[in-house]
Amino acid sequence: MLMKGKKGIIFGVANNRSIAWGIAKKLLDDGAEVAFSYNGERLKGNLEKLLAEYPGRKLYDCDVSSEENILKVAEQYKQEVGQCDFLVHAVGFADKTYLEGAFLPTPKEVFLQALDISAYSLVSLTRAFKPLMTAGSSVLALTYLGSERVVQNYNVMGVAKAALEAIVRYLAYDLGPEGIRVNAISAGPVNTLAARGISDFPDLLKIHRKIAPLRENTTPEQVGGAAYFLLSGLSVGVTSEIMYVDGGYNTVAVGAISAYDKE
Ligand SMILES: NC(=O)c1ccc[n+]([C@@H]2O[C@H](COP(=O)([O-])OP(=O)(O)OC[C@H]3O[C@@H](n4cnc5c(N)ncnc54)[C@H](O)[C@@H]3O)[C@@H](O)[C@H]2O)c1
């Protein structure tokens, strides 16, 4: 019960398949006081249903592309909850028209929107909630291997995740002297609402199962376990880290030959 009584907020629960929900369950079941943000009324209903067995949670409507909206949520949270021991950024978006085929055609507005929502928002959220953080507070973001290596169709999201990972390192450096830690989990592919926007995603899941040393797909529960570690005092001393929770996939250059097309 290391998170019992700890207070914080999770951005990015859309439904029961969300990676953020895997993290939330772990924290809620451990007795943490978790607040949530949702993006629009439609998703609020999902969240309310999920939280039926955890009554009294604070919910905030937040579009992370709006600085004004973020500041308003941070102010409301300050009034209603107070301190922020943990903040989870599990938010990402890119126009799915460009998560298919070549990267080259990506228009500037699509690029900027993807980087704004998926990467810059970590800066805005951390800045807005920082006055509520103290030594021991922990910030966590979610990233994916497509930031470092080409994953077909991931395209502009790969660029956004590369920025997000660099942001994690710079924020960790800025906040380290105050004892605030910033890390990311690089999760293997998980079948979520956002992931289904990526072309051929079911194939990506299948390839992952064949090649990852653990020979299985990553689950939100697995990410939840690692998130618990990174958000709790267990990981004191760990910051600026990108931790893989991908069954070891990132370490394999050539996996089971049967996973590849043979001509
Ligand atoms: N699913 C995967 O395979 C996978 C793998 C590695 C990393 N990730 C990352 O995990 C995080 C969570 O995604 P997920 O896969 O659980 O999908 P998801 O669809 O469940 O969650 C994505 C969330 O982003 C939110 N969002 C999108 N635009 C927003 C905006 N403008 N303002 C506020 N919120 C907004 C959505 O409301 C949703 O809650 C994302 O950062 C994603 O890139 C996902």
Short mmCIF file of C-alpha atoms and ligand atoms in Angstrom, two decimals:
data_model
loop_
_atom_site.label_atom_id
_atom_site.label_comp_id
_atom_site.label_asym_id
_atom_site.label_seq_id
_atom_site.Cartn_x
_atom_site.Cartn_y
_atom_site.Cartn_z
CA MET A 1 0.00 0.00 0.00
CA LEU A 2 2.79 2.42 -0.91
CA MET A 3 0.36 4.72 -2.70
CA LYS A 4 -2.22 4.84 0.08
CA GLY A 5 -3.17 8.45 0.75
CA LYS A 6 -1.08 9.75 -2.17
CA LYS A 7 -2.88 12.31 -4.31
CA GLY A 8 -2.57 12.84 -8.03
CA ILE A 9 -4.18 13.07 -11.43
CA ILE A 10 -4.32 10.87 -14.51
CA PHE A 11 -4.84 12.31 -17.98
CA GLY A 12 -5.97 9.89 -20.68
CA VAL A 13 -8.55 7.34 -19.53
CA ALA A 14 -10.92 6.98 -22.49
CA ASN A 15 -12.40 3.55 -21.65
CA ASN A 16 -11.64 0.22 -19.97
CA ARG A 17 -9.04 -0.64 -22.62
CA SER A 18 -6.99 2.51 -22.02
CA ILE A 19 -3.44 2.05 -20.77
CA ALA A 20 -4.24 4.84 -18.30
CA TRP A 21 -7.03 2.68 -16.85
CA GLY A 22 -4.52 -0.13 -16.19
CA ILE A 23 -2.46 2.40 -14.27
CA ALA A 24 -5.50 3.89 -12.51
CA LYS A 25 -6.75 0.49 -11.27
CA LYS A 26 -3.40 -0.27 -9.72
CA LEU A 27 -3.32 3.06 -7.89
CA LEU A 28 -7.00 3.03 -6.86
CA ASP A 29 -6.77 -0.51 -5.51
CA ASP A 30 -3.74 0.57 -3.49
CA GLY A 31 -5.69 3.37 -1.81
CA ALA A 32 -4.40 6.37 -3.79
CA GLU A 33 -6.60 9.43 -4.14
CA VAL A 34 -6.79 9.62 -7.94
CA ALA A 35 -8.38 12.47 -9.89
CA PHE A 36 -9.03 12.11 -13.62
CA SER A 37 -9.31 14.27 -16.67
CA TYR A 38 -11.42 13.44 -19.71
CA ASN A 39 -11.57 15.08 -23.10
CA GLY A 40 -15.21 16.01 -23.75
CA GLU A 41 -18.60 14.98 -22.35
CA ARG A 42 -18.78 11.73 -24.34
CA LEU A 43 -15.76 10.34 -22.51
CA LYS A 44 -16.96 11.59 -19.13
CA GLY A 45 -19.75 8.97 -19.21
CA ASN A 46 -17.19 6.16 -19.77
CA LEU A 47 -15.13 7.38 -16.86
CA GLU A 48 -18.14 7.62 -14.55
CA LYS A 49 -19.11 4.02 -15.35
CA LEU A 50 -15.55 2.80 -14.77
CA LEU A 51 -15.39 4.63 -11.46
CA ALA A 52 -18.74 3.33 -10.16
CA GLU A 53 -16.94 1.19 -7.59
CA TYR A 54 -14.60 4.05 -6.64
CA PRO A 55 -17.03 6.85 -5.70
CA GLY A 56 -16.11 10.46 -5.01
CA ARG A 57 -13.29 10.87 -7.53
CA LYS A 58 -12.71 14.34 -8.95
CA LEU A 59 -13.17 14.58 -12.72
CA TYR A 60 -11.98 17.45 -14.89
CA ASP A 61 -12.78 18.20 -18.52
CA CYS A 62 -9.50 19.01 -20.24
CA ASP A 63 -8.40 19.47 -23.82
CA VAL A 64 -4.63 19.48 -23.42
CA SER A 65 -4.15 21.52 -26.59
CA SER A 66 -5.58 24.50 -24.67
CA GLU A 67 -3.18 26.19 -22.27
CA GLU A 68 -6.13 28.05 -20.75
CA ASN A 69 -8.00 24.80 -20.14
CA ILE A 70 -4.96 23.22 -18.49
CA LEU A 71 -4.48 26.19 -16.16
CA LYS A 72 -8.17 26.12 -15.23
CA VAL A 73 -8.01 22.40 -14.38
CA ALA A 74 -4.84 22.90 -12.30
CA GLU A 75 -6.57 25.70 -10.38
CA GLN A 76 -9.71 23.58 -9.75
CA TYR A 77 -7.54 20.65 -8.68
CA LYS A 78 -5.64 22.93 -6.30
CA GLN A 79 -8.91 24.05 -4.68
CA GLU A 80 -10.46 20.58 -4.49
CA VAL A 81 -7.51 18.23 -3.93
CA GLY A 82 -4.45 20.31 -3.09
CA GLN A 83 -1.15 18.49 -3.40
CA CYS A 84 0.01 16.55 -6.46
CA ASP A 85 2.14 13.52 -5.60
CA PHE A 86 1.79 12.01 -9.06
CA LEU A 87 0.77 13.06 -12.55
CA VAL A 88 0.22 10.60 -15.40
CA HIS A 89 0.27 11.80 -19.01
CA ALA A 90 -1.32 9.09 -21.16
CA VAL A 91 -2.49 11.30 -23.98
CA GLY A 92 -1.79 11.13 -27.68
CA PHE A 93 -3.37 12.18 -30.93
CA ALA A 94 -2.55 12.45 -34.63
CA ASP A 95 -4.85 12.66 -37.65
CA LYS A 96 -5.22 9.02 -38.61
CA THR A 97 -5.20 9.82 -42.33
CA TYR A 98 -1.44 10.18 -41.88
CA LEU A 99 -0.93 7.07 -39.75
CA GLU A 100 -0.94 5.04 -42.93
CA GLY A 101 1.57 4.75 -45.74
CA ALA A 102 4.40 7.24 -46.16
CA PHE A 103 5.50 9.87 -43.62
CA LEU A 104 6.63 12.33 -46.29
CA PRO A 105 3.15 13.70 -47.17
CA THR A 106 2.43 14.74 -43.54
CA PRO A 107 1.15 18.36 -43.71
CA LYS A 108 2.53 20.96 -41.32
CA GLU A 109 -0.78 21.41 -39.47
CA VAL A 110 -1.06 17.65 -38.87
CA PHE A 111 2.54 17.57 -37.62
CA LEU A 112 2.05 20.54 -35.30
CA GLN A 113 -1.21 19.20 -33.87
CA ALA A 114 0.34 15.77 -33.17
CA LEU A 115 3.33 17.34 -31.43
CA ASP A 116 1.15 19.80 -29.53
CA ILE A 117 -1.26 17.21 -28.08
CA SER A 118 1.14 14.28 -27.76
CA ALA A 119 4.35 16.00 -26.64
CA TYR A 120 4.13 19.68 -25.70
CA SER A 121 1.16 19.00 -23.41
CA LEU A 122 3.56 17.22 -21.03
CA VAL A 123 5.39 20.53 -20.62
CA SER A 124 2.17 22.47 -20.05
CA LEU A 125 0.74 19.96 -17.57
CA THR A 126 3.96 19.65 -15.58
CA ARG A 127 4.32 23.43 -15.42
CA ALA A 128 0.71 23.92 -14.34
CA PHE A 129 0.83 21.27 -11.59
CA LYS A 130 4.38 21.89 -10.43
CA PRO A 131 3.37 24.39 -7.72
CA LEU A 132 1.38 21.54 -6.14
CA MET A 133 4.31 19.09 -6.23
CA THR A 134 6.89 18.49 -3.53
CA ALA A 135 10.03 16.36 -3.13
CA GLY A 136 8.99 12.80 -3.94
CA SER A 137 6.34 13.77 -6.53
CA SER A 138 6.54 11.75 -9.72
CA VAL A 139 5.50 12.51 -13.31
CA LEU A 140 4.98 9.70 -15.81
CA ALA A 141 4.39 9.75 -19.59
CA LEU A 142 3.65 6.97 -22.07
CA THR A 143 5.76 6.45 -25.17
CA TYR A 144 6.42 3.85 -27.86
CA LEU A 145 9.39 2.31 -29.69
CA GLY A 146 8.38 4.12 -32.90
CA SER A 147 10.18 7.15 -31.41
CA GLU A 148 13.59 5.54 -31.86
CA ARG A 149 13.11 3.18 -34.77
CA VAL A 150 10.86 3.14 -37.76
CA VAL A 151 7.56 1.34 -37.25
CA GLN A 152 5.62 1.33 -40.47
CA ASN A 153 2.53 3.63 -40.37
CA TYR A 154 3.46 5.17 -36.99
CA ASN A 155 4.88 8.17 -38.87
CA VAL A 156 4.23 11.54 -37.22
CA MET A 157 3.46 9.86 -33.90
CA GLY A 158 7.03 8.51 -33.92
CA VAL A 159 8.32 12.05 -34.25
CA ALA A 160 5.98 13.23 -31.47
CA LYS A 161 7.15 10.43 -29.17
CA ALA A 162 10.80 11.30 -29.87
CA ALA A 163 9.99 14.85 -28.72
CA LEU A 164 8.09 13.52 -25.71
CA GLU A 165 11.08 11.42 -24.61
CA ALA A 166 13.42 14.41 -24.95
CA ILE A 167 10.93 16.47 -22.95
CA VAL A 168 11.03 13.82 -20.19
CA ARG A 169 14.81 14.23 -19.97
CA TYR A 170 14.76 18.03 -19.90
CA LEU A 171 11.95 18.17 -17.34
CA ALA A 172 13.72 15.58 -15.20
CA TYR A 173 16.82 17.76 -15.28
CA ASP A 174 14.85 20.91 -14.41
CA LEU A 175 12.88 19.36 -11.56
CA GLY A 176 15.51 16.99 -10.17
CA PRO A 177 17.00 19.52 -7.73
CA GLU A 178 13.56 19.76 -6.09
CA GLY A 179 13.29 15.99 -5.75
CA ILE A 180 10.57 15.71 -8.41
CA ARG A 181 11.07 12.80 -10.80
CA VAL A 182 9.99 12.52 -14.46
CA ASN A 183 9.99 9.21 -16.35
CA ALA A 184 8.27 7.46 -19.24
CA ILE A 185 7.16 3.93 -19.97
CA SER A 186 7.68 2.68 -23.50
CA ALA A 187 4.83 0.20 -23.83
CA GLY A 188 4.46 -2.53 -26.41
CA PRO A 189 1.39 -2.25 -28.67
CA VAL A 190 -1.93 -2.46 -26.80
CA ASN A 191 -5.31 -2.63 -28.53
CA THR A 192 -6.81 0.73 -27.50
CA LEU A 193 -8.98 3.40 -29.10
CA ALA A 194 -5.95 5.51 -30.04
CA ALA A 195 -3.99 2.51 -31.36
CA ARG A 196 -6.81 1.48 -33.67
CA GLY A 197 -6.19 4.71 -35.59
CA ILE A 198 -2.84 3.28 -36.74
CA SER A 199 -3.13 1.42 -40.02
CA ASP A 200 -2.58 -2.40 -39.85
CA PHE A 201 -2.53 -2.29 -36.05
CA PRO A 202 -3.79 -5.89 -35.63
CA ASP A 203 -0.75 -7.04 -37.65
CA LEU A 204 1.53 -5.09 -35.34
CA LEU A 205 0.01 -6.94 -32.36
CA LYS A 206 0.48 -10.27 -34.10
CA ILE A 207 4.13 -9.57 -35.03
CA HIS A 208 4.81 -8.46 -31.47
CA ARG A 209 3.46 -11.74 -30.05
CA LYS A 210 5.72 -13.73 -32.35
CA ILE A 211 8.90 -11.76 -31.77
CA ALA A 212 8.91 -10.47 -28.18
CA PRO A 213 10.89 -12.74 -25.82
CA LEU A 214 7.77 -13.11 -23.64
CA ARG A 215 5.72 -14.12 -26.76
CA GLU A 216 2.65 -12.19 -25.66
CA ASN A 217 1.07 -8.79 -26.10
CA THR A 218 1.62 -6.08 -23.53
CA THR A 219 -1.41 -5.41 -21.31
CA PRO A 220 -2.56 -2.26 -19.49
CA GLU A 221 -2.15 -4.25 -16.26
CA GLN A 222 1.53 -4.87 -17.01
CA VAL A 223 2.02 -1.16 -17.65
CA GLY A 224 0.10 -0.48 -14.43
CA GLY A 225 2.63 -2.52 -12.44
CA ALA A 226 5.61 -0.62 -13.85
CA ALA A 227 3.76 2.67 -13.38
CA TYR A 228 3.17 1.79 -9.73
CA PHE A 229 6.93 1.35 -9.36
CA LEU A 230 7.74 4.63 -11.09
CA LEU A 231 5.08 6.64 -9.24
CA SER A 232 5.84 5.24 -5.79
CA GLY A 233 8.81 5.61 -3.48
CA LEU A 234 10.07 2.22 -4.71
CA SER A 235 11.73 4.04 -7.60
CA VAL A 236 13.31 6.82 -5.58
CA GLY A 237 16.58 7.46 -7.41
CA VAL A 238 15.04 6.76 -10.84
CA THR A 239 14.43 9.76 -13.06
CA SER A 240 14.84 10.74 -16.72
CA GLU A 241 14.31 7.08 -17.58
CA ILE A 242 12.46 5.51 -20.50
CA MET A 243 11.45 2.10 -19.19
CA TYR A 244 10.36 -0.58 -21.64
CA VAL A 245 7.28 -2.60 -20.77
CA ASP A 246 7.12 -4.51 -24.02
CA GLY A 247 7.94 -8.14 -23.22
CA GLY A 248 11.51 -7.44 -24.33
CA TYR A 249 10.54 -6.70 -27.95
CA ASN A 250 12.94 -3.76 -28.24
CA THR A 251 15.95 -6.01 -27.66
CA VAL A 252 15.35 -8.37 -30.57
CA ALA A 253 16.90 -7.70 -33.99
CA VAL A 254 15.71 -10.86 -35.72
CA GLY A 255 13.08 -12.94 -34.00
CA ALA A 256 11.35 -16.20 -34.90
CA ILE A 257 11.95 -16.69 -38.63
CA SER A 258 8.38 -17.94 -38.97
CA ALA A 259 7.19 -14.42 -38.09
CA TYR A 260 8.52 -13.05 -41.38
CA ASP A 261 7.23 -13.58 -44.90
CA LYS A 262 9.38 -16.06 -46.74
CA GLU A 263 9.58 -15.59 -50.51
N1 LIG B 1 -1.82 1.55 -27.37
C1 LIG B 1 -0.55 1.41 -27.66
O1 LIG B 1 -0.16 0.51 -28.40
C2 LIG B 1 0.46 2.33 -27.04
C3 LIG B 1 1.80 1.91 -26.96
C4 LIG B 1 2.73 2.78 -26.38
C5 LIG B 1 2.33 4.02 -25.92
N2 LIG B 1 1.01 4.39 -26.01
C6 LIG B 1 0.62 5.70 -25.49
O2 LIG B 1 -0.20 5.51 -24.36
C7 LIG B 1 -0.97 6.69 -24.16
C8 LIG B 1 -2.42 6.32 -23.93
O3 LIG B 1 -3.00 5.84 -25.14
P1 LIG B 1 -3.87 4.51 -25.24
O4 LIG B 1 -3.23 3.65 -26.23
O5 LIG B 1 -4.20 4.01 -23.91
O6 LIG B 1 -5.19 5.03 -25.98
P2 LIG B 1 -6.54 5.70 -25.46
O7 LIG B 1 -7.30 6.05 -26.71
O8 LIG B 1 -7.21 4.85 -24.48
O9 LIG B 1 -6.01 7.01 -24.73
C9 LIG B 1 -5.62 8.15 -25.43
C10 LIG B 1 -6.15 9.32 -24.65
O10 LIG B 1 -5.73 10.57 -25.20
C11 LIG B 1 -6.77 11.47 -24.97
N3 LIG B 1 -6.66 12.66 -25.79
C12 LIG B 1 -6.51 12.74 -27.15
N4 LIG B 1 -6.48 14.04 -27.52
C13 LIG B 1 -6.62 14.79 -26.37
C14 LIG B 1 -6.68 16.17 -26.09
N5 LIG B 1 -6.60 17.09 -27.07
N6 LIG B 1 -6.83 16.57 -24.81
C15 LIG B 1 -6.92 15.65 -23.80
N7 LIG B 1 -6.87 14.34 -24.00
C16 LIG B 1 -6.73 13.91 -25.29
C17 LIG B 1 -8.02 10.68 -25.28
O11 LIG B 1 -9.18 11.28 -24.74
C18 LIG B 1 -7.69 9.36 -24.62
O12 LIG B 1 -8.14 9.34 -23.28
C19 LIG B 1 -0.73 7.58 -25.37
O13 LIG B 1 0.29 8.50 -25.09
C20 LIG B 1 -0.23 6.57 -26.39
O14 LIG B 1 0.51 7.16 -27.43
C21 LIG B 1 0.08 3.57 -26.54
#
